[in-house]
Structures are given as C-alpha cells and as structure tokens.
C-alpha cells in the first residue's frame, strides 16, 4: 500500500502565520483553478473526498494540510501533502487574486519544510503566463518539481508525449523538473507520480 493512502486531513489555514511550525517534509500541490488538483490528490491518496473542489472555481482560498502518520512513531507525522489555493480564475476580483498570489509566493519562498512541488497543468491548455510566473518562484529556490499534465485521457498517446516535451521546454528554468501525463479518471501516470511524491516525503536509501 502506498504511504500516501494513509493521508488524513490535519488543518486548514487562511494565512501563512496560521500554519503549524514546519517540522517534516511537505509536498505542495498547486495549479490553475480547474486543473484537476483535487481529483489528483484524491486518486493519489486513494480517497474519494479528501480534497474538495469548490463548485465555483477560484473560491477555495484555504491552505489545506493532509498529514501522513509515521508508522514507527505514534502521534508523529511522516510528512504532509499541502493543497494550495488554485489561481488564475478570471471571475475572481483582482484584490483576491493578488492576495492568493501573495500566499502562494510566500509559501513557496519561505516554507523551510517544503520538499517538492506538484504542479498541475491541464494537458489541453499547456503552460499559461501564470504557470510561468509560478515556475519562476519555484526555480528561485531550486525546488524539485513534478509537473502532472492532467486530463491526459483527453488526448491520444502521441499528443501526450508532445505535450510533455513542450512543458519540459517551457519550464526549463526549473532545474529539477519531471513531467508526466496524468489522468485521475483513467489512472494514467498514477504509479510514477506516487513514487515521486513518496520519495520526497520518505527518501529511499540508494546503495
């Protein structure tokens, strides 16, 4: 069983200063509204409703932490999956968008326990200007990043491969970047994505 399957809701925060003190590895999930972020978290954790998506895209403003219990130490966390607010939804007023950008940027810049970033990108839309801005923030810290090209089942295999290559080119400033076609509904790329995230949370010893 994947260690991600043990994840459970721990805390929500509207601001960075409401987060618990950084103590162990965190892997954050970030992407545009409607990129399939909640669906990806749910299928990776093998839980139907761990992460919630708002019926009105762009309205989910909280940072949600899902703790993974440490099997060797009772009452301790092995790591956290962090669901960051979606960004880029046009119907949200500019003030709210700026506030979200501040939260996202602050978390990516300041969170010392951040071990990796999962960037969700709709494979049919490719990289947007906001995605590029986000990649710049990530690149400044040299954070290892996994780009999941969601809704990959909507494209034939050949187009998926081309889309992955284009994302790698567009996000080249992120030095440690992996990119995978991914589909929550068809479970495309699920094992590879889970392996990346598990290794960030609990690195495997390599001889």
N, CA and C of each residue as an Amber inpcrd file, in Angstrom:
protein
   621
   0.8450000  -1.2050000   0.0000000   0.0000000   0.0000000   0.0000000
   0.8730000   1.2460000   0.0000000   0.5200000   2.2030000  -0.8220000
   1.2550000   3.4640000  -0.8550000   1.1040000   4.2020000   0.4670000
   2.1920000   4.7820000   0.9360000   2.1030000   5.5620000   2.1750000
   1.1720000   6.7590000   2.0130000   0.9440000   7.1990000   0.7690000
   0.0300000   8.3180000   0.5370000  -1.4050000   7.9590000   0.9070000
  -1.7230000   6.6770000   0.8830000  -3.0840000   6.2410000   1.2150000
  -3.4290000   6.4990000   2.6810000  -2.4170000   6.7250000   3.5140000
  -2.6690000   6.9660000   4.9400000  -3.0160000   8.4250000   5.2300000
  -2.9100000   9.2850000   4.2260000  -3.0950000  10.7270000   4.4560000
  -4.4640000  11.0220000   5.0440000  -4.4800000  11.9700000   5.9710000
  -5.7600000  12.4040000   6.5250000  -5.7190000  13.9110000   6.7900000
  -6.8950000  14.5180000   6.7360000  -6.9750000  15.9640000   6.9340000
  -6.4290000  16.3360000   8.3050000  -5.6160000  17.4050000   8.3110000
  -4.9790000  17.8360000   9.5550000  -5.3850000  19.2460000   9.9590000
  -5.2450000  20.2110000   9.0380000  -5.5500000  21.5920000   9.3910000
  -5.7710000  22.4150000   8.1280000  -6.5620000  23.4780000   8.2500000
  -6.7350000  24.4710000   7.1940000  -6.2390000  25.8130000   7.7170000
  -5.6960000  26.6160000   6.8040000  -5.1900000  27.9390000   7.1920000
  -5.4950000  28.9300000   6.0790000  -5.9260000  30.1290000   6.4790000
  -6.1860000  31.1860000   5.5040000  -4.9380000  32.0240000   5.2530000
  -4.0050000  31.9960000   6.2190000  -2.7700000  32.7810000   6.1020000
  -1.5730000  31.9160000   6.4880000  -0.4110000  32.3480000   6.0480000
   0.8000000  31.5820000   6.3340000   1.0840000  31.4910000   7.8270000
   0.7650000  32.5730000   8.5660000   1.0720000  32.5540000  10.0010000
   0.1300000  31.6540000  10.7890000  -0.8800000  31.0840000  10.1210000
  -1.7770000  30.1410000  10.7770000  -1.3450000  28.6900000  10.5920000
  -0.3020000  28.4820000   9.7870000   0.1870000  27.1310000   9.5620000
   0.9600000  26.6310000  10.7750000   0.9550000  25.3340000  11.0150000
   1.7930000  24.8070000  12.1010000   3.2600000  25.0080000  11.7690000
   4.0910000  24.9970000  12.7770000   5.5320000  25.1690000  12.5660000
   6.0530000  24.0650000  11.6550000   6.9600000  24.4190000  10.7210000
   7.4970000  23.4020000   9.8190000   8.3670000  22.4050000  10.5750000
   8.0230000  21.1320000  10.4720000   8.7610000  20.1150000  11.2260000
   9.2230000  18.9600000  10.3550000   8.4940000  18.6440000   9.3000000
   8.8230000  17.4820000   8.4910000   8.4670000  17.7740000   7.0390000
   8.8040000  16.8790000   6.1420000   8.6910000  17.1290000   4.7040000
   7.2560000  17.4560000   4.2880000   7.1380000  18.4870000   3.4600000
   5.8540000  18.8630000   2.8840000   5.9620000  18.8300000   1.3610000
   4.9450000  18.3050000   0.7290000   4.8380000  18.3090000  -0.7270000
   3.5810000  19.0860000  -1.0800000   3.7430000  20.1890000  -1.7940000
   2.5840000  21.0280000  -2.0940000   2.0570000  20.7660000  -3.4970000
   0.7560000  20.9030000  -3.6440000   0.0560000  20.7690000  -4.9130000
  -0.4610000  22.1460000  -5.3050000  -0.1310000  22.5750000  -6.5160000
  -0.5290000  23.8990000  -6.9480000  -0.8700000  23.8620000  -8.4300000
  -1.8400000  24.6840000  -8.8250000  -2.2180000  24.7450000 -10.2330000
  -3.3970000  25.6780000 -10.4370000  -3.6820000  25.9560000 -11.6830000
  -4.8170000  26.7990000 -12.0140000  -6.1170000  26.1610000 -11.5410000
  -7.1010000  27.0070000 -11.2700000  -8.4400000  26.5020000 -10.9920000
  -8.8840000  25.6520000 -12.1840000  -9.5240000  24.5510000 -11.8980000
  -9.9930000  23.6110000 -12.9210000  -8.8780000  22.7850000 -13.5460000
  -7.6970000  22.7600000 -12.9230000  -6.6100000  21.9510000 -13.4770000
  -6.7090000  20.4850000 -13.0520000  -7.6230000  20.1780000 -12.1440000
  -7.7810000  18.8020000 -11.6790000  -6.9770000  18.4860000 -10.4330000
  -6.6650000  19.5270000  -9.6510000  -5.8150000  19.3480000  -8.4700000
  -6.4720000  18.4540000  -7.4200000  -7.7150000  18.7400000  -7.0760000
  -8.3900000  17.9450000  -6.0480000  -8.5340000  16.4850000  -6.4810000
  -8.8630000  16.2760000  -7.7410000  -9.0020000  14.9060000  -8.2420000
  -7.6780000  14.1610000  -8.1650000  -6.5780000  14.8530000  -8.4570000
  -5.2630000  14.2190000  -8.3900000  -4.9280000  13.8170000  -6.9640000
  -5.1720000  14.7140000  -6.0030000  -4.8850000  14.3910000  -4.6010000
  -5.7260000  13.1970000  -4.1570000  -6.9850000  13.1930000  -4.5340000
  -7.8680000  12.1060000  -4.1050000  -7.4560000  10.7530000  -4.6730000
  -7.0740000  10.7110000  -5.9500000  -6.6990000   9.4170000  -6.5270000
  -5.3380000   8.9680000  -6.0120000  -4.4230000   9.8970000  -5.7610000
  -3.1120000   9.5310000  -5.2250000  -3.2130000   8.9980000  -3.7990000
  -4.1670000   9.5040000  -3.0440000  -4.3510000   9.0480000  -1.6620000
  -5.3860000   7.9180000  -1.5580000  -5.9710000   7.5790000  -2.7110000
  -6.9790000   6.5090000  -2.7580000  -8.1720000   6.8150000  -1.8520000
  -8.5530000   8.0970000  -1.8460000  -9.6990000   8.5380000  -1.0500000
 -10.5920000   9.4210000  -1.9290000 -11.8640000   9.2280000  -1.8150000
 -12.7820000   9.9090000  -2.7260000 -12.9290000  11.3960000  -2.4520000
 -12.9190000  11.7810000  -1.1570000 -13.2470000  13.1610000  -0.8280000
 -12.2910000  13.7740000   0.1800000 -11.0300000  13.3990000   0.0860000
 -10.0530000  14.0040000   0.9900000  -9.8870000  15.4760000   0.6440000
  -9.6680000  15.7600000  -0.6260000  -9.5660000  17.1430000  -1.1000000
 -10.8750000  17.5240000  -1.7740000 -11.3400000  18.7400000  -1.4970000
 -12.6010000  19.2080000  -2.0440000 -12.3490000  20.2590000  -3.1090000
 -13.1230000  20.2020000  -4.1700000 -13.0780000  21.2660000  -5.1770000
 -14.3880000  22.0400000  -5.0940000 -14.2800000  23.3550000  -5.0940000
 -15.4600000  24.1980000  -4.9920000 -16.2970000  24.0950000  -6.2580000
 -17.6120000  24.1690000  -6.1130000 -18.4860000  24.1870000  -7.2850000
 -18.2640000  25.4420000  -8.1100000 -17.7690000  26.4910000  -7.4610000
 -17.4210000  27.7210000  -8.1650000 -15.9040000  27.8330000  -8.1750000
 -15.2580000  27.5440000  -9.3280000 -13.7930000  27.5680000  -9.3740000
 -13.2240000  28.9050000  -8.9090000 -12.1330000  28.8210000  -8.1720000
 -11.4920000  30.0410000  -7.6970000 -11.9440000  30.4780000  -6.3280000
 -12.8990000  29.7750000  -5.7230000 -13.4220000  30.1830000  -4.4230000
 -12.7140000  29.5170000  -3.2480000 -11.9530000  28.4670000  -3.5210000
 -11.2750000  27.7700000  -2.4430000 -10.0090000  28.5340000  -2.0780000
 -10.0120000  29.1700000  -0.9160000  -8.9320000  30.0870000  -0.5550000
  -8.0430000  29.5830000   0.5720000  -8.3010000  28.3990000   1.0660000
  -7.5510000  27.9060000   2.2100000  -6.3790000  27.0270000   1.7940000
  -5.3500000  27.0340000   2.6310000  -4.2670000  26.0680000   2.5210000
  -4.6740000  24.8730000   3.3780000  -4.7600000  23.6990000   2.7750000
  -5.1780000  22.5080000   3.4960000  -4.0220000  21.5270000   3.6000000
  -3.7450000  21.0780000   4.8330000  -2.6830000  20.1170000   5.0790000
  -3.2770000  18.7490000   5.3830000  -2.7170000  17.7310000   4.7180000
  -3.1170000  16.3510000   4.9380000  -1.9000000  15.6040000   5.4690000
  -1.9860000  15.1730000   6.7140000  -0.8540000  14.5320000   7.3580000
  -0.7600000  13.0490000   7.0390000   0.4700000  12.5640000   6.9190000
   0.7260000  11.1380000   6.7320000   1.3710000  10.6190000   8.0150000
   0.6680000   9.7920000   8.7690000   1.1900000   9.3330000  10.0640000
   2.4860000   8.5520000   9.9000000   3.3770000   8.7200000  10.8690000
   4.6270000   7.9640000  10.9110000   4.3370000   6.5960000  11.5300000
   4.5250000   5.5120000  10.7720000   4.1770000   4.1890000  11.3160000
   5.0690000   3.7590000  12.4770000   6.2390000   4.3930000  12.6140000
   7.1740000   3.9870000  13.6640000   7.0750000   4.8340000  14.9260000
   6.4480000   6.0060000  14.8040000   6.3640000   6.9060000  15.9530000
   4.9180000   7.3580000  16.1550000   4.2400000   6.8390000  17.1610000
   2.8570000   7.2350000  17.4150000   2.7240000   8.7420000  17.6230000
   1.6480000   9.2930000  17.0950000   1.3360000  10.7220000  17.2520000
   2.3310000  11.6350000  16.5400000   3.0990000  11.0930000  15.6030000
   4.0280000  11.9120000  14.8140000   3.6610000  11.8040000  13.3370000
   4.0780000  12.8120000  12.5790000   3.7900000  12.8430000  11.1480000
   5.0390000  12.5230000  10.3550000   4.8900000  11.6450000   9.3720000
   5.9850000  11.3520000   8.4540000   6.1670000  12.5020000   7.4660000
   5.0590000  13.1260000   7.0900000   5.0930000  14.2500000   6.1610000
   3.6880000  14.7650000   5.9140000   3.5960000  15.7690000   5.0550000
   2.3030000  16.3900000   4.7540000   2.1510000  16.6050000   3.2480000
   0.9380000  16.4060000   2.7740000   0.5320000  16.8720000   1.4570000
  -0.1760000  18.1960000   1.6730000   0.1810000  19.2020000   0.9070000
  -0.3430000  20.5490000   1.1090000  -1.0880000  20.9990000  -0.1410000
  -2.3760000  21.2420000   0.0110000  -3.2290000  21.6850000  -1.0940000
  -3.3010000  23.2130000  -1.0520000  -2.6090000  23.8620000  -1.9890000
  -2.6010000  25.3200000  -2.0470000  -3.7670000  25.8240000  -2.8910000
  -4.2260000  27.0600000  -2.6260000  -5.3660000  27.5990000  -3.3970000
  -5.0690000  27.6250000  -4.8820000  -6.1040000  27.3290000  -5.6910000
  -5.9750000  27.4430000  -7.1360000  -5.8230000  28.9010000  -7.5400000
  -5.3200000  29.1400000  -8.7150000  -5.0680000  30.5110000  -9.1600000
  -5.5340000  30.7060000 -10.5990000  -5.7300000  31.9840000 -10.9490000
  -5.9600000  32.3190000 -12.3450000  -7.3920000  32.3270000 -12.8060000
  -8.3490000  32.2110000 -11.8780000  -9.7440000  32.2040000 -12.3160000
 -10.2180000  33.6260000 -12.5600000 -10.6420000  33.9080000 -13.7740000
 -10.8870000  35.2810000 -14.2170000 -12.0130000  35.9740000 -13.4560000
 -13.0040000  35.2110000 -12.9890000 -14.1670000  35.8290000 -12.3650000
 -13.8820000  36.3380000 -10.9600000 -12.7440000  35.9730000 -10.4010000
 -12.3920000  36.4420000  -9.0660000 -11.7900000  37.8350000  -9.1760000
 -12.1770000  38.7270000  -8.2650000 -11.7020000  40.1050000  -8.3730000
 -10.1980000  40.1790000  -8.1640000  -9.6050000  41.2600000  -8.6640000
  -8.1490000  41.3830000  -8.6790000  -7.5450000  41.3950000  -7.2840000
  -8.2420000  42.0190000  -6.3360000  -7.7200000  42.0610000  -4.9660000
  -7.5550000  40.6540000  -4.4120000  -8.5660000  39.8120000  -4.6260000
  -8.4990000  38.4360000  -4.1460000  -7.3820000  37.6760000  -4.8530000
  -7.2320000  37.8870000  -6.1570000  -6.1680000  37.2170000  -6.8980000
  -4.7970000  37.6240000  -6.3750000  -4.6410000  38.9130000  -6.0630000
  -3.3640000  39.3860000  -5.5330000  -3.0760000  38.7700000  -4.1680000
  -4.1270000  38.6430000  -3.3390000  -3.9530000  38.0340000  -2.0230000
  -3.4980000  36.5790000  -2.1630000  -4.1140000  35.8630000  -3.1010000
  -3.7380000  34.4660000  -3.3000000  -2.3050000  34.3540000  -3.7870000
  -1.9330000  35.2610000  -4.7010000  -0.5640000  35.2550000  -5.2240000
   0.4330000  35.4780000  -4.0980000   0.0730000  36.3430000  -3.1540000
   0.9550000  36.6170000  -2.0170000   1.1080000  35.3750000  -1.1460000
  -0.0040000  34.6570000  -0.9310000   0.0470000  33.4370000  -0.1340000
   0.8890000  32.3740000  -0.8410000   0.6360000  32.1810000  -2.1380000
   1.3740000  31.1770000  -2.8930000   2.8680000  31.4950000  -2.9110000
   3.1840000  32.7470000  -3.2580000   4.5780000  33.1470000  -3.3240000
   5.2630000  33.0440000  -1.9780000   4.5670000  33.4780000  -0.9220000
   5.1360000  33.4100000   0.4150000   5.4140000  31.9800000   0.8380000
   4.4730000  31.0900000   0.5740000   4.6690000  29.6870000   0.9340000
   5.8560000  29.0990000   0.1870000   5.9160000  29.3270000  -1.1270000
   6.9930000  28.7550000  -1.9350000   8.3530000  29.3380000  -1.5750000
   8.3710000  30.6010000  -1.1770000   9.6350000  31.2510000  -0.8310000
  10.1010000  30.9050000   0.5730000   9.1640000  30.8340000   1.5300000
   9.5260000  30.8350000   2.9430000   9.4430000  29.4830000   3.6370000
   8.6490000  28.5740000   3.1420000   8.3860000  27.3490000   3.8970000
   9.6130000  26.4400000   3.8870000  10.2790000  26.3590000   5.0110000
  11.5580000  25.6450000   5.0750000  11.3960000  24.1390000   4.9300000
  10.2150000  23.6140000   5.2390000   9.9950000  22.1720000   5.1890000
   9.5270000  21.6870000   3.8230000   9.4360000  22.5900000   2.8610000
   8.9340000  22.2270000   1.5350000   9.9510000  21.3400000   0.8170000
   9.5440000  20.1000000   0.5220000  10.4530000  19.1250000  -0.0770000
  10.2550000  18.9730000  -1.5730000   9.0960000  19.3510000  -2.0780000
   8.8230000  19.2080000  -3.5050000   7.5070000  19.8500000  -3.8730000
   7.3730000  20.1530000  -5.1700000   6.1780000  20.8160000  -5.6820000
   5.5450000  19.9520000  -6.7700000   4.2360000  19.7450000  -6.6660000
   3.4820000  19.0940000  -7.7350000   2.6790000  20.1850000  -8.4420000
   3.0430000  20.4520000  -9.6880000   2.4040000  21.4990000 -10.4780000
   1.4160000  20.8540000 -11.4400000   0.1300000  21.1920000 -11.2770000
  -0.9270000  20.6150000 -12.0980000  -1.1920000  21.4940000 -13.3140000
  -1.1480000  20.8940000 -14.4990000  -1.3470000  21.6270000 -15.7480000
  -2.3240000  20.8410000 -16.6160000  -3.3750000  21.4850000 -17.0620000
  -4.3170000  20.8470000 -17.9900000  -3.5790000  20.5830000 -19.3000000
  -3.4470000  19.3300000 -19.6780000  -2.6510000  18.9610000 -20.8410000
  -3.1770000  19.5940000 -22.1240000  -4.4640000  19.9300000 -22.1580000
  -5.0540000  20.5130000 -23.3690000  -4.7500000  21.9910000 -23.4960000
  -4.4040000  22.6440000 -22.3910000  -4.1660000  24.0940000 -22.3980000
  -2.6920000  24.4500000 -22.4070000  -1.8650000  23.5640000 -21.8640000
  -0.4430000  23.8470000 -21.8180000  -0.1090000  24.9220000 -20.7970000
   1.0860000  25.4950000 -20.9290000   1.5950000  26.4620000 -19.9740000
   0.9850000  27.8450000 -20.2210000   0.5040000  28.4610000 -19.1410000
  -0.0310000  29.8180000 -19.2190000   0.9860000  30.7950000 -18.6160000
   0.7140000  32.0880000 -18.7650000   1.5970000  33.0990000 -18.1840000
   1.6990000  32.9440000 -16.6680000   0.5700000  32.6050000 -16.0280000
   0.5980000  32.4170000 -14.5740000   1.4350000  31.2060000 -14.1880000
   1.3700000  30.1600000 -15.0010000   2.2080000  28.9930000 -14.7380000
   3.6870000  29.3670000 -14.8380000   4.0200000  30.2140000 -15.8090000
   5.4080000  30.6410000 -15.9760000   5.8740000  31.4440000 -14.7630000
   5.0090000  32.3260000 -14.2650000   5.3610000  33.1070000 -13.0830000
   5.5940000  32.1900000 -11.8910000   4.7370000  31.2170000 -11.7530000
   4.8800000  30.2690000 -10.6530000   6.1770000  29.4810000 -10.7930000
   6.5130000  29.0790000 -12.0050000   7.7340000  28.3150000 -12.2240000
   8.9610000  29.1480000 -11.8780000   8.8660000  30.4670000 -12.0690000
   9.9800000  31.3410000 -11.7030000  10.1840000  31.3330000 -10.1920000
   9.0780000  31.4210000  -9.4350000   9.1820000  31.3590000  -7.9780000
   9.8170000  30.0440000  -7.5420000   9.3720000  28.9490000  -8.1730000
   9.8940000  27.6330000  -7.8160000  11.3830000  27.5430000  -8.1520000
  11.7270000  28.0560000  -9.3430000  13.1070000  27.9780000  -9.7920000
  14.0710000  28.7430000  -8.9100000  13.6030000  29.8370000  -8.3140000
  14.4750000  30.6350000  -7.4560000  15.0000000  29.8300000  -6.2690000
  14.1870000  28.9120000  -5.7790000  14.6110000  28.0780000  -4.6400000
  15.1970000  26.7450000  -5.0690000  15.1270000  26.4510000  -6.3580000
  15.6490000  25.1790000  -6.8330000  14.8640000  23.9860000  -6.3180000
  13.5600000  24.1730000  -6.1320000  12.7320000  23.1010000  -5.5850000
  12.4990000  22.0020000  -6.6210000  12.6430000  20.7510000  -6.2350000
  12.2930000  19.6710000  -7.1570000  10.8040000  19.7400000  -7.4750000
  10.4740000  19.5560000  -8.7420000   9.0970000  19.7720000  -9.1990000
   8.6350000  18.6380000 -10.0970000   7.4060000  18.2140000  -9.8690000
   6.7540000  17.2290000 -10.7180000   5.5650000  17.9020000 -11.4020000
   5.6430000  18.0420000 -12.7150000   4.5190000  18.6010000 -13.4710000
   3.6100000  17.4600000 -13.9020000   2.3820000  17.4840000 -13.4140000
   1.3960000  16.4940000 -13.8280000   0.5000000  17.1170000 -14.8800000
   0.5420000  16.5760000 -16.0890000  -0.2920000  17.0730000 -17.1780000
  -1.6200000  16.3390000 -17.1160000  -2.5760000  16.9660000 -16.4300000
  -3.8260000  16.3130000 -16.1010000  -4.7470000  16.1810000 -17.3130000
  -5.7500000  15.2950000 -17.1460000  -6.7590000  15.0340000 -18.1750000
  -6.1190000  14.4720000 -19.4440000  -5.0410000  13.6870000 -19.2410000
  -4.2990000  13.1170000 -20.3650000  -5.1390000  12.1470000 -21.1900000
  -6.1980000  11.6200000 -20.5820000  -7.0650000  10.7090000 -21.3340000
  -7.8020000  11.4050000 -22.4730000  -7.8040000  12.7470000 -22.4590000
  -8.4910000  13.5100000 -23.4950000  -7.6820000  13.5900000 -24.7900000
  -6.3990000  13.1790000 -24.7390000  -5.5300000  13.2510000 -25.9120000
  -4.9940000  11.8640000 -26.2640000  -4.7530000  11.5930000 -27.5580000
  -4.1040000  10.3340000 -27.9280000  -2.6590000  10.3170000 -27.4670000
  -2.0820000   9.1170000 -27.4330000  -0.7500000   8.9170000 -26.8510000
   0.2950000   9.8420000 -27.4690000   0.3190000   9.9390000 -28.7780000
   1.3290000  10.7580000 -29.4470000   1.2660000  12.2130000 -29.0270000
   0.0610000  12.7480000 -28.8910000  -0.0890000  14.1410000 -28.4660000
   0.3170000  14.3270000 -27.0100000   0.1130000  13.3240000 -26.2030000
   0.5480000  13.4080000 -24.7980000   2.0660000  13.5710000 -24.7310000
   2.7760000  12.7710000 -25.5060000   4.2370000  12.8230000 -25.4900000
   4.7230000  14.1900000 -25.9520000   4.1050000  14.7370000 -26.9820000
   4.4780000  16.0670000 -27.4640000   4.2100000  17.1290000 -26.4000000
   3.0790000  16.9840000 -25.7010000   2.7350000  17.9550000 -24.6580000
   3.7420000  17.9230000 -23.5210000   4.1750000  16.7420000 -23.1320000
   5.1800000  16.6120000 -22.0720000   6.4800000  17.2810000 -22.4940000
   6.9020000  17.0450000 -23.7190000   8.1460000  17.6470000 -24.2130000
   8.0500000  19.1690000 -24.2230000   6.8840000  19.7020000 -24.5840000
   6.7120000  21.1500000 -24.6270000   6.7610000  21.7530000 -23.2290000
   6.1460000  21.0830000 -22.2660000   6.1680000  21.5670000 -20.8820000
   7.5990000  21.5770000 -20.3460000   8.3560000  20.5340000 -20.6320000
   9.7520000  20.4980000 -20.1850000  10.5420000  21.6620000 -20.7790000
  10.2460000  22.0010000 -22.0180000  10.9230000  23.1260000 -22.6590000
  10.4860000  24.4480000 -22.0450000   9.1790000  24.6060000 -21.8550000
   8.6390000  25.8700000 -21.3360000   9.0540000  26.1340000 -19.8940000
   9.2780000  25.0800000 -19.1200000   9.6150000  25.2310000 -17.7030000
  11.0750000  24.8700000 -17.4380000  11.9230000  25.0870000 -18.4250000
  13.3210000  24.6780000 -18.3120000  14.0530000  25.3710000 -17.1710000
  13.5530000  26.5530000 -16.7370000  14.2470000  27.2570000 -15.6550000
  14.1300000  26.5240000 -14.3220000  13.1820000  25.5880000 -14.2310000
  13.1280000  24.7240000 -13.0490000  14.1260000  23.5980000 -13.2930000
  15.2490000  23.6560000 -12.6470000  16.3240000  22.7200000 -12.9520000
  15.9910000  21.2670000 -12.6780000  15.2390000  21.0160000 -11.6020000
  14.9130000  19.6320000 -11.2180000  13.4480000  19.3680000 -11.5240000
  13.1450000  19.2000000 -12.8030000  11.7560000  19.0630000 -13.2540000
  11.5250000  17.6930000 -13.8720000  10.4550000  17.0360000 -13.4370000
   9.9540000  15.8390000 -14.1010000   8.5440000  16.1590000 -14.5770000
   8.1420000  15.5840000 -15.6980000   6.8130000  15.8480000 -16.2390000
   6.1860000  14.5310000 -16.6780000   4.9040000  14.3690000 -16.3340000
   4.1980000  13.1370000 -16.6520000   2.7930000  13.4330000 -17.1710000
   2.3320000  12.7050000 -18.1910000   0.9000000  12.7430000 -18.4980000
   0.1490000  12.0550000 -17.3670000  -1.0050000  12.5890000 -17.0010000
  -1.7080000  12.0990000 -15.8090000  -3.2110000  12.1830000 -16.0330000
  -3.9190000  11.1950000 -15.5500000  -5.3860000  11.2210000 -15.5770000
  -5.9080000  10.5490000 -14.3200000  -6.6720000  11.2980000 -13.5300000
  -7.2530000  10.7360000 -12.3120000  -8.3110000   9.6920000 -12.6410000
  -9.1020000   9.9430000 -13.6790000 -10.2070000   9.0360000 -14.0030000
  -9.7130000   7.7370000 -14.6430000  -8.6440000   7.8200000 -15.4370000
  -8.1160000   6.6370000 -16.1210000  -6.8370000   6.1110000 -15.4710000
  -6.4120000   6.7590000 -14.3780000  -5.2560000   6.3220000 -13.5860000
  -3.9650000   6.2800000 -14.4170000  -3.8720000   7.1830000 -15.3760000
  -2.6640000   7.3060000 -16.1910000  -1.5850000   8.0260000 -15.3810000
  -0.4030000   7.4540000 -15.3190000   0.7110000   8.0800000 -14.6100000
   0.6340000   8.0040000 -13.0990000  -0.3250000   7.2710000 -12.5790000
  -0.5640000   7.2650000 -11.1320000   0.6180000   6.6890000 -10.3540000
   1.1270000   5.5500000 -10.7790000   2.2130000   4.9050000 -10.0310000
   3.4850000   5.7460000 -10.0540000   3.8210000   6.2980000 -11.2180000
   5.0330000   7.1220000 -11.3110000   4.9120000   8.3770000 -10.4480000
   3.7390000   9.0040000 -10.4740000   3.5310000  10.2140000  -9.6700000
   3.6330000   9.8900000  -8.1820000   2.9870000   8.8160000  -7.7640000
   3.0290000   8.4240000  -6.3510000   4.4630000   8.1340000  -5.9090000
   5.2410000   7.4880000  -6.7730000   6.6250000   7.1600000  -6.4340000
   7.4630000   8.4200000  -6.2100000   7.2920000   9.4290000  -7.0850000
   7.9910000  10.6980000  -6.9150000   7.6760000  11.3300000  -5.5560000
   6.3850000  11.4000000  -5.2490000   5.9440000  12.0940000  -4.0330000
   6.3770000  11.3310000  -2.7830000   6.2410000  10.0090000  -2.8210000
   6.6640000   9.1980000  -1.6790000   8.1450000   9.3970000  -1.3850000
   8.9580000   9.4860000  -2.4320000  10.4000000   9.6270000  -2.2250000
  10.7580000  10.9940000  -1.6520000   9.9630000  12.0180000  -1.9540000
  10.1920000  13.3290000  -1.3330000   9.8630000  13.2980000   0.1550000
   8.8050000  12.5690000   0.4930000   8.3740000  12.5160000   1.8860000
   9.2520000  11.5870000   2.7080000   9.5740000  10.4450000   2.1300000
  10.3940000   9.4570000   2.8330000  11.4250000   8.9130000   1.8560000
  12.5490000   9.6340000   1.6800000  13.5450000   9.2470000   0.6720000
  14.0420000   7.8150000   0.8650000  14.1030000   7.1040000  -0.2550000
  14.5880000   5.7310000  -0.2150000  16.1080000   5.7050000  -0.2050000
  16.6600000   4.7940000   0.5530000  18.1110000   4.6340000   0.5880000
  18.5680000   3.9590000  -0.6980000  19.5150000   4.5950000  -1.3910000
  20.0260000   4.0420000  -2.6400000  21.4510000   3.5420000  -2.3950000
  21.7380000   2.2570000  -2.6720000  23.0860000   1.7300000  -2.3920000
  24.1340000   2.4590000  -3.2180000
